[in-house]
Short mmCIF file of C-alpha atoms in Angstrom, two decimals:
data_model
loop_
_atom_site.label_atom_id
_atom_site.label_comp_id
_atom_site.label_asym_id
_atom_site.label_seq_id
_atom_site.Cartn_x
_atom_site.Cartn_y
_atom_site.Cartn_z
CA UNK T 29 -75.53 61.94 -110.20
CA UNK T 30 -73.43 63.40 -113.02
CA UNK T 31 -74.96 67.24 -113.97
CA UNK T 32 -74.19 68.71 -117.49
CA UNK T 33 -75.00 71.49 -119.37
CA UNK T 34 -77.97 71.70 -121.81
CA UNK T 35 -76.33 72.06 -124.91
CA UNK T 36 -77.20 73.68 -128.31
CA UNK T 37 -77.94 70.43 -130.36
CA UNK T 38 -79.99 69.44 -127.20
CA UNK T 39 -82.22 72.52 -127.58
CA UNK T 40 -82.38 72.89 -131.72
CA UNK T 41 -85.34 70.58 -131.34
CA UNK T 42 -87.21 73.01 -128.60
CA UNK T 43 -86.24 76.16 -128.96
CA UNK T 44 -86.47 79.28 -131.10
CA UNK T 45 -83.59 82.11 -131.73
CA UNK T 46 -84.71 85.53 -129.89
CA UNK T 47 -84.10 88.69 -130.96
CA UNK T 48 -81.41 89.33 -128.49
CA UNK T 49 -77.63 88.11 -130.06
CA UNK T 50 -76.28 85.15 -129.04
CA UNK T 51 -79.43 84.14 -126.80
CA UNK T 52 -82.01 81.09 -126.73
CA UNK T 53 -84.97 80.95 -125.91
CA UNK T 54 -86.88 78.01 -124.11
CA UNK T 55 -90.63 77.81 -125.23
CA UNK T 56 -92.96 76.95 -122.33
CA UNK T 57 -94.72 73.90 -124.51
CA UNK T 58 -91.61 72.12 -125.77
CA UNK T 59 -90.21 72.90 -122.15
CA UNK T 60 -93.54 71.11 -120.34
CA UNK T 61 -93.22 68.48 -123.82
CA UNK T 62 -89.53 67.55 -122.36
CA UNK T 63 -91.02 67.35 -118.27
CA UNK T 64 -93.86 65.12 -119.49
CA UNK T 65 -91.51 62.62 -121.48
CA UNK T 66 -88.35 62.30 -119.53
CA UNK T 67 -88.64 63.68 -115.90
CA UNK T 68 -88.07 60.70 -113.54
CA UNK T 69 -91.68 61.19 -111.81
CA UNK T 70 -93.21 61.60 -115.30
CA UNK T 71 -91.93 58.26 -115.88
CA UNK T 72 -92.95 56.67 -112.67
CA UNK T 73 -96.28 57.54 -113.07
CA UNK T 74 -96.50 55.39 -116.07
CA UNK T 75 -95.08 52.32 -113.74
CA UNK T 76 -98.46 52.64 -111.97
CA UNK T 77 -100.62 51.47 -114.96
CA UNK T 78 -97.70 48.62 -115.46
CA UNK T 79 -98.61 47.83 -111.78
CA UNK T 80 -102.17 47.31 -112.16
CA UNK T 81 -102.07 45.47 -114.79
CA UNK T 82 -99.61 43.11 -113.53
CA UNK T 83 -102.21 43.02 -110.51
CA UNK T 84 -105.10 41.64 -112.82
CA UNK T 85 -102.61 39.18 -114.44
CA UNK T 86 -102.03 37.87 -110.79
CA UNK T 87 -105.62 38.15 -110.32
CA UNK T 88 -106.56 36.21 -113.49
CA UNK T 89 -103.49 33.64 -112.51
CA UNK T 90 -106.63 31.97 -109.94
CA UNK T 91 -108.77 31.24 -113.32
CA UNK T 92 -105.10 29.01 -114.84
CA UNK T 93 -106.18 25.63 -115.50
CA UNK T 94 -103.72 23.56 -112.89
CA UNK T 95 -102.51 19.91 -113.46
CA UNK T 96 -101.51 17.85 -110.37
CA UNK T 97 -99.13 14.23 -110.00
CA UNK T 98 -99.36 12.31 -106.96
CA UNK T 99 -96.82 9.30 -106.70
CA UNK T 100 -96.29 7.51 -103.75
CA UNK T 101 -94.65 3.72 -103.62
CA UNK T 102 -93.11 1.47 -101.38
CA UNK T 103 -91.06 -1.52 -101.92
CA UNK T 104 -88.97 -3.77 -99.85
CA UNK T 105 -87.62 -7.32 -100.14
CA UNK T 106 -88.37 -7.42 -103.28
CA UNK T 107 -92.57 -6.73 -101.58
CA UNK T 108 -94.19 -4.13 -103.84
CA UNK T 109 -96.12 -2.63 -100.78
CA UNK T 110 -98.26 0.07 -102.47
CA UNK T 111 -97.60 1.98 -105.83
CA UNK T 112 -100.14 5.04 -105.99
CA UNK T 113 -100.80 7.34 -108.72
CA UNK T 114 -103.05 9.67 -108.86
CA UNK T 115 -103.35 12.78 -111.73
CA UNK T 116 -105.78 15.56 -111.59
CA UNK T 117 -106.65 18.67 -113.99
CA UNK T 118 -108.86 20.92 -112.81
CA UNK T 119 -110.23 24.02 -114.57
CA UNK T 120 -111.31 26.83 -112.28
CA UNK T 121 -114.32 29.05 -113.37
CA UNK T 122 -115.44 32.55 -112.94
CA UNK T 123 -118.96 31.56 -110.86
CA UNK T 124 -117.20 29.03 -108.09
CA UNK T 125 -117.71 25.64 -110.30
CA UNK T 126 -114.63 23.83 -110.71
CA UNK T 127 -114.04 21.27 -113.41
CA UNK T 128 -111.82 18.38 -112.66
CA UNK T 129 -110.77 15.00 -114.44
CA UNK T 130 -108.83 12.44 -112.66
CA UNK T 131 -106.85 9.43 -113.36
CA UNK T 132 -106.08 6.68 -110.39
CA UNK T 133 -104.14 3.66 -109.77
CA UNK T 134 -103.01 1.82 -107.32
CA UNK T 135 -101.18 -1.40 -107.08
CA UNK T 136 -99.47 -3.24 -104.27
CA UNK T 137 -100.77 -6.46 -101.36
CA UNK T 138 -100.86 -3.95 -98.74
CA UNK T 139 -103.03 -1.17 -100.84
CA UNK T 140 -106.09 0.30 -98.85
CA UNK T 141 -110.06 -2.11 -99.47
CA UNK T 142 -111.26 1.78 -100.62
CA UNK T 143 -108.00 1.80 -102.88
CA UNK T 144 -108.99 -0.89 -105.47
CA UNK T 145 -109.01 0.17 -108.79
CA UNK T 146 -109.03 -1.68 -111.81
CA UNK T 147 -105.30 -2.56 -112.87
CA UNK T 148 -105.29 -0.82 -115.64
CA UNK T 149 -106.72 2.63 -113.79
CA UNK T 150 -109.89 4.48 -113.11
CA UNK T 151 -110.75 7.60 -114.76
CA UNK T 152 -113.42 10.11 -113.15
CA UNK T 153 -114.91 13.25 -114.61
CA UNK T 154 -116.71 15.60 -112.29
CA UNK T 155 -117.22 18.92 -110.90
CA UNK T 156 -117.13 20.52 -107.60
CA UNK T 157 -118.87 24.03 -106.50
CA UNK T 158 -120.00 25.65 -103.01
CA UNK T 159 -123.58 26.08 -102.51
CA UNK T 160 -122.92 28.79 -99.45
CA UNK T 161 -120.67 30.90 -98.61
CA UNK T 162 -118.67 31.06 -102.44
CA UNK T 163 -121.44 30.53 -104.38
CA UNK T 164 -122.27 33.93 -105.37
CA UNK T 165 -118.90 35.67 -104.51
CA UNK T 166 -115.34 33.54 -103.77
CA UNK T 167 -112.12 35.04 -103.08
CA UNK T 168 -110.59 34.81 -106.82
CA UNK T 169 -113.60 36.53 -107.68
CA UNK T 170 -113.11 38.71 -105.29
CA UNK T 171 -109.21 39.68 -106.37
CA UNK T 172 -109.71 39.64 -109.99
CA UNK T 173 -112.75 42.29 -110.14
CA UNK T 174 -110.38 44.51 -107.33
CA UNK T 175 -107.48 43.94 -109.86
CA UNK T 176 -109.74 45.81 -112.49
CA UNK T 177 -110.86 48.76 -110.57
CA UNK T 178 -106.97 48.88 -109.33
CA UNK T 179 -106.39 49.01 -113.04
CA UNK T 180 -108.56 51.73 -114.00
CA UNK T 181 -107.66 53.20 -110.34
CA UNK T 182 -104.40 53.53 -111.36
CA UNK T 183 -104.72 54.91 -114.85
CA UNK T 184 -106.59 57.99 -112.79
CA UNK T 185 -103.78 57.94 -110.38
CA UNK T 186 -101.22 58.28 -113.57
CA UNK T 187 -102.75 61.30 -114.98
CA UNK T 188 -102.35 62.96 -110.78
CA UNK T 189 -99.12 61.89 -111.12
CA UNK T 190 -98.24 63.42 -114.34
CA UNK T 191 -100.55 66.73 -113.43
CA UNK T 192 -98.61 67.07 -110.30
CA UNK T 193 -95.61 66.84 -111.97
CA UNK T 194 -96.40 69.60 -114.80
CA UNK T 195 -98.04 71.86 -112.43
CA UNK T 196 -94.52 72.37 -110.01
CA UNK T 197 -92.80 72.55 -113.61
CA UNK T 198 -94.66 75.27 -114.65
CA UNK T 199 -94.25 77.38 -111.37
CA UNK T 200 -90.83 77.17 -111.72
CA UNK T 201 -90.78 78.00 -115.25
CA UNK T 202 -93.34 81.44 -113.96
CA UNK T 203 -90.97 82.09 -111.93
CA UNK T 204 -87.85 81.83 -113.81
CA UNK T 205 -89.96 84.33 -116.10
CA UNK T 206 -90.05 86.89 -113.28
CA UNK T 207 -86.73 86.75 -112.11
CA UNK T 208 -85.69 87.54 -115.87
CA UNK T 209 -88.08 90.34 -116.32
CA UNK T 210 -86.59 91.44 -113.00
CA UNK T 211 -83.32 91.06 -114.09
CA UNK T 212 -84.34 93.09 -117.32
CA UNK T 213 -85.46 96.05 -115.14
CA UNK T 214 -82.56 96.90 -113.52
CA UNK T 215 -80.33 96.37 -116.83
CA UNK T 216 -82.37 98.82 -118.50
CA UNK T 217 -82.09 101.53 -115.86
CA UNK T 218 -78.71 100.42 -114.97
CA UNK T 219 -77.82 101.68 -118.31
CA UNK T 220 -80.22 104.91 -118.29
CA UNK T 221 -78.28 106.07 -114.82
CA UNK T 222 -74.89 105.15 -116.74
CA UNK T 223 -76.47 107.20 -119.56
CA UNK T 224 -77.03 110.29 -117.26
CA UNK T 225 -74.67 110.14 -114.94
CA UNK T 226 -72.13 110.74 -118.17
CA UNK T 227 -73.85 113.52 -119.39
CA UNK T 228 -74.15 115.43 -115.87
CA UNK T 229 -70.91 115.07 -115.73
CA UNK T 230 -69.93 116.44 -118.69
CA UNK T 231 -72.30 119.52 -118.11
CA UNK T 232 -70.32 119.49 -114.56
CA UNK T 233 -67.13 119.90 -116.24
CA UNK T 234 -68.68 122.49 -118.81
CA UNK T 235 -69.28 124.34 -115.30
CA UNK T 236 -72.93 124.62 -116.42
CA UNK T 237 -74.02 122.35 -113.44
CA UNK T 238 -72.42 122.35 -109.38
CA UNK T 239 -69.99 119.27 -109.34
CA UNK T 240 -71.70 118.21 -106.23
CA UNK T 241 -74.81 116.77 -108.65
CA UNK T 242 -71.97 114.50 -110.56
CA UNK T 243 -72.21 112.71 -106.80
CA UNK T 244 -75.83 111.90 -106.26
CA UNK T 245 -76.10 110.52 -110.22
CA UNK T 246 -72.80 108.39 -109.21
CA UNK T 247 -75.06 107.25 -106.31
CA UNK T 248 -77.60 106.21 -108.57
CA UNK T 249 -75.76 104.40 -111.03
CA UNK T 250 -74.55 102.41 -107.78
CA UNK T 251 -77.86 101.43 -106.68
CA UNK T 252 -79.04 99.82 -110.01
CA UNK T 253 -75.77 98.11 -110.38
CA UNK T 254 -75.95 96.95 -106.74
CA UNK T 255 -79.58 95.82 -107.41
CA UNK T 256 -78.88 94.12 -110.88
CA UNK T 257 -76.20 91.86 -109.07
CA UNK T 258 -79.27 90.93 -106.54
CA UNK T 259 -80.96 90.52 -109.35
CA UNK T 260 -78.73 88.22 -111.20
CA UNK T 261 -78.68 85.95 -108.14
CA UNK T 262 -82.27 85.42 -108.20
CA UNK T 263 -82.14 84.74 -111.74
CA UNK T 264 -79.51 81.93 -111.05
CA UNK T 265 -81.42 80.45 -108.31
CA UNK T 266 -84.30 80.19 -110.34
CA UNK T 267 -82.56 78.65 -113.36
CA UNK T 268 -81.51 75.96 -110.89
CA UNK T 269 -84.83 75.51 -109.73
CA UNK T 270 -86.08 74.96 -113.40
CA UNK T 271 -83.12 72.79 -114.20
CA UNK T 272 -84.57 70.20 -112.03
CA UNK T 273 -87.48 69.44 -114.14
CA UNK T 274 -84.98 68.80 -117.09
CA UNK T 275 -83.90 65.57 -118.15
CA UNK T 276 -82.66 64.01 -121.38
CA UNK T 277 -82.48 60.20 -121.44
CA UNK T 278 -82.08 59.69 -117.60
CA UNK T 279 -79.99 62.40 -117.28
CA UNK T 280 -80.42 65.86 -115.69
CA UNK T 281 -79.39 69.07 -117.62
CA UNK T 282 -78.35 72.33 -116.56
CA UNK T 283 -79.73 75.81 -118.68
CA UNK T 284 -76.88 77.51 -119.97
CA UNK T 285 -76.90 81.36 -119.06
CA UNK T 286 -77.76 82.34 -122.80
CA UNK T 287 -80.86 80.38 -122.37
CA UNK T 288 -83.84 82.87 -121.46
CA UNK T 289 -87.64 82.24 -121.00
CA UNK T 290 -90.37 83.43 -123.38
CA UNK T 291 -91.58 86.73 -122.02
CA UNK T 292 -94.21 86.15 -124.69
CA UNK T 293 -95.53 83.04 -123.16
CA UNK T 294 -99.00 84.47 -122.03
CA UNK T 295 -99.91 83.84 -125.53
CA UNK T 296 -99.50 79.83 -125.24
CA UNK T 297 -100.77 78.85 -121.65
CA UNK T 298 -104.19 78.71 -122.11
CA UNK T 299 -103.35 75.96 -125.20
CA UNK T 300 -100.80 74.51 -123.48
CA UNK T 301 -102.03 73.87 -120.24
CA UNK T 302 -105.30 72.76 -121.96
CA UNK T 303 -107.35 75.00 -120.26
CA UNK T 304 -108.74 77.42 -123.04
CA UNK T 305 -112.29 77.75 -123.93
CA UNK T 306 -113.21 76.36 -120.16
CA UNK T 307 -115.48 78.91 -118.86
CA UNK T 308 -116.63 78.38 -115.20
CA UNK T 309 -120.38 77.12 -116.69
CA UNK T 310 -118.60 74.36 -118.90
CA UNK T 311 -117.03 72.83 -115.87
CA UNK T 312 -117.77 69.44 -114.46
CA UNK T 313 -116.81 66.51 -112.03
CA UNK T 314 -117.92 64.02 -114.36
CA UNK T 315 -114.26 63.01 -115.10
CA UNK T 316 -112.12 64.39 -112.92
CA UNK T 317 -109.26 61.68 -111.82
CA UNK T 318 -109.11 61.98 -108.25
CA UNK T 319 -112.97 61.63 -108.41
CA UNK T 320 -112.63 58.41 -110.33
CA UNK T 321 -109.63 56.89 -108.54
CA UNK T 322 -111.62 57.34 -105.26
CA UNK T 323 -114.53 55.89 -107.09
CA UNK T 324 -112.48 53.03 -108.15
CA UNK T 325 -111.24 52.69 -104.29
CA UNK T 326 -115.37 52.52 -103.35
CA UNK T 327 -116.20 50.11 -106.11
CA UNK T 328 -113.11 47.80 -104.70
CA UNK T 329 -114.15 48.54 -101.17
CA UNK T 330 -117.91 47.10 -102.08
CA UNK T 331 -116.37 43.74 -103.78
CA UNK T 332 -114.37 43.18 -100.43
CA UNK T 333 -117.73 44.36 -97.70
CA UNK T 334 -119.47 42.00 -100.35
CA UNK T 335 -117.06 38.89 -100.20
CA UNK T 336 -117.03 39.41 -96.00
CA UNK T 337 -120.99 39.45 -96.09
CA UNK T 338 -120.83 35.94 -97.92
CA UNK T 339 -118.73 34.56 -95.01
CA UNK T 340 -122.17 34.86 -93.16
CA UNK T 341 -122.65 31.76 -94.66
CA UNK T 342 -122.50 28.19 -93.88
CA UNK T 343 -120.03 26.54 -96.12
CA UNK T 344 -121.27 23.90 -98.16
CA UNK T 345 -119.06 22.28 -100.70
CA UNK T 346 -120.64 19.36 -103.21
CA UNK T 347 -118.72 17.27 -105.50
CA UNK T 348 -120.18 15.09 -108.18
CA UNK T 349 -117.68 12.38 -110.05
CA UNK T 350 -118.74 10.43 -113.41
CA UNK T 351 -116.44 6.77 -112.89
CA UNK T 352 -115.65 5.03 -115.71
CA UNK T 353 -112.52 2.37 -117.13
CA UNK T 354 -112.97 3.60 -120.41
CA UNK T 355 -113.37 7.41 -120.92
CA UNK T 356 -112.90 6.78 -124.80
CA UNK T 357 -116.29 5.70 -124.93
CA UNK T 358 -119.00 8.82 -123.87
CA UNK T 359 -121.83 6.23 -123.30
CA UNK T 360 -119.82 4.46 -120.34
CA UNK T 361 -119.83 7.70 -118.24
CA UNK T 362 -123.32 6.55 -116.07
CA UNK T 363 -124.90 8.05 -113.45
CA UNK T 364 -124.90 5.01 -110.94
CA UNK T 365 -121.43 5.02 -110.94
CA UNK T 366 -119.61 7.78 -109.64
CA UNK T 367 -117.58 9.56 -106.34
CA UNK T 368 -119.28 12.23 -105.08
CA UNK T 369 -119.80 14.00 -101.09
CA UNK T 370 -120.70 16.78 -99.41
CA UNK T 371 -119.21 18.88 -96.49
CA UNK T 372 -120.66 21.12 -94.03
CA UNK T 373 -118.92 23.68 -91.94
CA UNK T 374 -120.32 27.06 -90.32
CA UNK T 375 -119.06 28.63 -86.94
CA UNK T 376 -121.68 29.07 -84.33
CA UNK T 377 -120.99 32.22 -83.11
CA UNK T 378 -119.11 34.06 -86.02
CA UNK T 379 -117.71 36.72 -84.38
CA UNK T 380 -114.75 37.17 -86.57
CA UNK T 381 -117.10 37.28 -89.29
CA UNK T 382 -119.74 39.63 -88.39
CA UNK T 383 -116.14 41.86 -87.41
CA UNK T 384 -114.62 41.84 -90.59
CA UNK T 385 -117.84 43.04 -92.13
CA UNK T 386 -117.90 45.94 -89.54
CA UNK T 387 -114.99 46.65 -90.78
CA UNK T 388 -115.23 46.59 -94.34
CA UNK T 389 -118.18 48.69 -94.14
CA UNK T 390 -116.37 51.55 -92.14
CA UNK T 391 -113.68 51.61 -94.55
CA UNK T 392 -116.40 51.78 -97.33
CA UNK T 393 -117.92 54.71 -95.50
CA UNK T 394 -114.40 56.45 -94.97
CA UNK T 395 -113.79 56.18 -98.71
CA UNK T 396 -117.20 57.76 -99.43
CA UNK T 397 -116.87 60.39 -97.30
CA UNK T 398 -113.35 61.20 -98.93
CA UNK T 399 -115.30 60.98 -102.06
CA UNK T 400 -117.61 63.66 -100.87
CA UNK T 401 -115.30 65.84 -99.16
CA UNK T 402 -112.78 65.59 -102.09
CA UNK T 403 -116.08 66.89 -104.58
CA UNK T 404 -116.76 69.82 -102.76
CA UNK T 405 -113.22 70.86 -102.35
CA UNK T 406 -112.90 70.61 -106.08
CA UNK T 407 -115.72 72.31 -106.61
CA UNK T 408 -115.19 75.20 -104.51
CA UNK T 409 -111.35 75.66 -105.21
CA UNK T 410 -111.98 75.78 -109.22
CA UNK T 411 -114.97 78.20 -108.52
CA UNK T 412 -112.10 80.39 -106.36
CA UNK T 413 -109.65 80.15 -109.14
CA UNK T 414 -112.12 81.08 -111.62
CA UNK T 415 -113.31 84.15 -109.87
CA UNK T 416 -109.15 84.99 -108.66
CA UNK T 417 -108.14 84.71 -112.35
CA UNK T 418 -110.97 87.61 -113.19
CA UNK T 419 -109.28 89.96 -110.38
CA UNK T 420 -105.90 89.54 -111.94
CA UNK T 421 -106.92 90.26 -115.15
CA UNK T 422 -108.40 93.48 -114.06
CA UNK T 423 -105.33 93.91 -111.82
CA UNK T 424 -102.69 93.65 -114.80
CA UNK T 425 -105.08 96.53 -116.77
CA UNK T 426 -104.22 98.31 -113.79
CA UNK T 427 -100.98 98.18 -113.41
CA UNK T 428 -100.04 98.46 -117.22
CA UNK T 429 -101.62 102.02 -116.48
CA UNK T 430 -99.92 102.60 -113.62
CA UNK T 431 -96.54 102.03 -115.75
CA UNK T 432 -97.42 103.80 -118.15
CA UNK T 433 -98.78 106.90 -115.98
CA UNK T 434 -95.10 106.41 -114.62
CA UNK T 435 -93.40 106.35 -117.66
CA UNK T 436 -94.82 109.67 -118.55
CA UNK T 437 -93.71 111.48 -115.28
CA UNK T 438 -90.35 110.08 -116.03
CA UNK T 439 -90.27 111.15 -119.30
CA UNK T 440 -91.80 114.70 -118.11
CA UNK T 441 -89.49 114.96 -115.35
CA UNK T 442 -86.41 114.72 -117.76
CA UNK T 443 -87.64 116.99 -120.07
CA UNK T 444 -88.38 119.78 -117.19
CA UNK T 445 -84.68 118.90 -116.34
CA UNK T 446 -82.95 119.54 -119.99
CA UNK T 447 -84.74 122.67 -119.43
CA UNK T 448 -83.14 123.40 -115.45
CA UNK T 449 -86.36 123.64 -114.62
CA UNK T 450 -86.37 119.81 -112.31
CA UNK T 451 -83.65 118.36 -110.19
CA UNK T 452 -81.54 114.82 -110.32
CA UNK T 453 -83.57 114.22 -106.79
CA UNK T 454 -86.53 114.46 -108.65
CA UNK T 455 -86.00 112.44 -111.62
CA UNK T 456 -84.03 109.37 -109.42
CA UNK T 457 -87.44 109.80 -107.17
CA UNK T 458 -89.83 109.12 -110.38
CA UNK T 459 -87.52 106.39 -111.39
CA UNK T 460 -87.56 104.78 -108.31
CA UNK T 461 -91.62 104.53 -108.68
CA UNK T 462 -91.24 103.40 -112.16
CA UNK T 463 -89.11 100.43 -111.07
CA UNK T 464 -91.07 99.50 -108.45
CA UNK T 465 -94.18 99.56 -110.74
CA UNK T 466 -92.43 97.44 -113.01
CA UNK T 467 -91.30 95.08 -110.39
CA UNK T 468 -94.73 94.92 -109.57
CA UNK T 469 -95.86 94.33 -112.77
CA UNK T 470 -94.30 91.08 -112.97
CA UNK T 471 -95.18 90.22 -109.68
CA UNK T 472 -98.78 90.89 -110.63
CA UNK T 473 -97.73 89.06 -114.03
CA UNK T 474 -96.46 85.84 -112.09
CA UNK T 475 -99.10 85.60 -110.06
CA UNK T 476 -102.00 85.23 -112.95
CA UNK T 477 -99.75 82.41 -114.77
CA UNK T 478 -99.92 80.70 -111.38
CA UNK T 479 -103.59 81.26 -110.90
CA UNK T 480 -103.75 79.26 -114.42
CA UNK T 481 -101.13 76.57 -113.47
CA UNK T 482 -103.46 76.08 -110.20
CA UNK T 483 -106.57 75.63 -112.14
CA UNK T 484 -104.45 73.65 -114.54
CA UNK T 485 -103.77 71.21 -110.98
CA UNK T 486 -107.31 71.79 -109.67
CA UNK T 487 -109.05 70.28 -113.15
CA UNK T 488 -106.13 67.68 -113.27
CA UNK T 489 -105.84 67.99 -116.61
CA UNK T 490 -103.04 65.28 -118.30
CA UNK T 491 -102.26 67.64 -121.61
CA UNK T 492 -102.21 64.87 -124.98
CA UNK T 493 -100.47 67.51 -126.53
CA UNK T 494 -97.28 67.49 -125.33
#
């Protein structure tokens, strides 16, 4: 498929000018607001709800009213053999009972003794209905109230979907973040080695310093160049990564390299996530959507062990017929004339029967179980997350300190240095600790936005706010 570049008009509607020149920056709600509405997956979820509903019009399709023609005739040497007509409309009903009218006639020498009618047709108005197995469940009954809970099934199953989907967005957008900050690192001391390895030299050619130190701050400037190129590759990768979950009217986008993340986003996840002001004592299973759509799967599963438990049954089907010649007139539908019977049919042994209830009750116990299993694995993971997100806040107060404890050897080490009183060995040493500290700071960082998106995925929330 055709890529192309994100462009400026694109992002106006989602983005906000930075205080860097000539750079945008992508805000982590309007970037989730774009996944939610346009991402392919995003969009299939929302064919799930289409499907169930077209389900339950299928289902309801068994309830239609139906109208049937029978015409059969026969003629030969100018011999009218038979001419049969016969015209039905039924009306299905929710409980089994099944409303019919009819309208017969026959004509023809060679017609049937049990075919006479009178010649200008007989009209019947009856009903028909099971009295065993069908009476008090049927197999339209059956599908339509399994199309419902596949309806509300699949509205649960939408808002997986669409969690699933925001919560893979998000790490790549945490990530993208880190590789940035990363990137940021190195360009900062990148240009503090640049900055020092200029002014040794100078003092080298003042012949206040040996020429020999000129070499080891060369070497240093080297190092943060050849780790801001590293760097820079990450960042790339990571840009493609997040460029996946962008799409504008069926069509993917690609960040430009002025785009940049929000390094202030920490501010906005809570609200946009939807997870602020959940403490762990607020939380509940009540609605969780996996919960319900396996709830909806039990509640289907009981309908069908249900309908197979009727089968038991013997099945006895009655049919009652008011006959009359002229169903214009109410008072000529009588009780002593009429069509009616009755049939009787019920396997001796019912094996196949009493099997397809075993069955339908082990699936039914399978889906419980999941049921169960799939609560305490909730449960238990949001209790984790909970508990992991307290350790990282604790763990970024200790690393800020650790940067800036860091910082201030740095700092100290140059002074002592202005003064001849340090080395370059020692200052490129304290640096060295202060980048990794810093590189471990947004490692740290990264980490605690994906502790949130996880609990975001564990509570499967579907944000109405984006």
């Amino acid at each position: 498929m055709m890529r192309t570049y994100l462009t400026t008009l694109l992002l106006l509607a989602c983005i906000a000018v930075s205080a860097q020149q000539d750079s945008l920056v992508l805000n982590f709600n309007e970037y989730l607001g774009y996944v939610k509405k346009y991402h392919p997956v995003a969009k299939q979820a929302q064919l799930t709800i289409d499907i169930g509903q077209a389900n339950l019009m299928r289902a309801r399709g068994g309830f239609d009213p139906k109208i049937e023609v029978d015409y059969d005739r026969k003629e030969f040497k100018d011999t009218l053999y038979w001419g049969r007509l016969n015209a039905t409309f039924k009306i299905p009903t929710y409980f089994g009972v099944e409303l019919k009218g009819n309208f017969e006639q026959n004509q023809g020498g060679f017609t049937n003794p049990d075919e006479f009618v009178p010649a200008d047709g007989l009209y019947s108005a009856g009903i028909s209905m099971s009295l065993g197995e069908g009476f008090w469940i049927n197999e339209r009954m059956a599908t339509l109230r399994k199309a419902k809970f596949f309806r509300e099934q699949s509205k649960a199953d939408q808002d997986l979907l669409v969690n699933e989907v925001l919560f893979n967005a998000s790490l790549a957008y945490f990530d993208w973040l880190q590789a940035f900050k990363d990137a940021q690192v190195f360009q900062d001391f990148l240009e503090n080695a640049s900055i020092r390895f200029r002014g040794i030299r100078q003092s080298a050619l003042a012949g206040d310093i040996a020429a020999i130190d000129t070499v080891e701050a060369k070497i240093a400037v080297q190092n943060r160049a050849l780790s801001l190129e590293q760097a820079k590759v990450r960042l790339m990768q990571k840009s493609l990564e997040l460029s996946n979950f962008l799409w504008i009217e069926d069509v993917p986008v690609e960040l430009q390299s002025n785009v940049i993340p929000d390094v202030g986003v920490d501010a906005e996840i809570d609200t946009t996530l939807e997870i602020m002001g959940k403490p762990l004592d607020s939380f509940t299973l009540e609605n969780h959507p996996k919960l319900r759509s396996l709830e909806f799967k039990i509640d289907g599963l009981t309908v069908d062990k249900r309908l197979k438990a009727n089968k038991l049954l013997p099945k006895i089907d009655v049919e009652y017929n008011f006959l009359t010649e002229t169903p214009d007139q109410i008072n000529s539908f009588v009780t002593e004339e009429y069509k009616g019977g009755i049939s009787f049919r019920f396997p001796l042994f019912l094996r196949k029967e009493r099997g397809d209830l075993k069955l339908a009750k082990f699936k039914l116990q399978d889906a419980q179980f999941e049921r169960d299993n799939a609560e305490i694995e909730i449960q238990n993971k949001v209790v984790a997350l909970y508990r992991e997100l307290d350790s990282y806040n604790e763990q970024n107060r200790l690393i800020d300190d650790i940067v800036f404890n860091y910082s201030r050897l740095l700092t100290a080490e140059e002074r002592k240095f202005s003064f001849g009183e340090s080395s370059l060995f020692l200052i490129n040493s304290r640096e060295r600790s202060l980048i990794d500290a810093e590189l471990k700071q947004n490692e740290v960082q990264n980490k605690y936005f994906s502790t949130k998106a996880k609990l975001f995925k564990s509570l499967a929330i579907n944000p109405e706010n984006l």
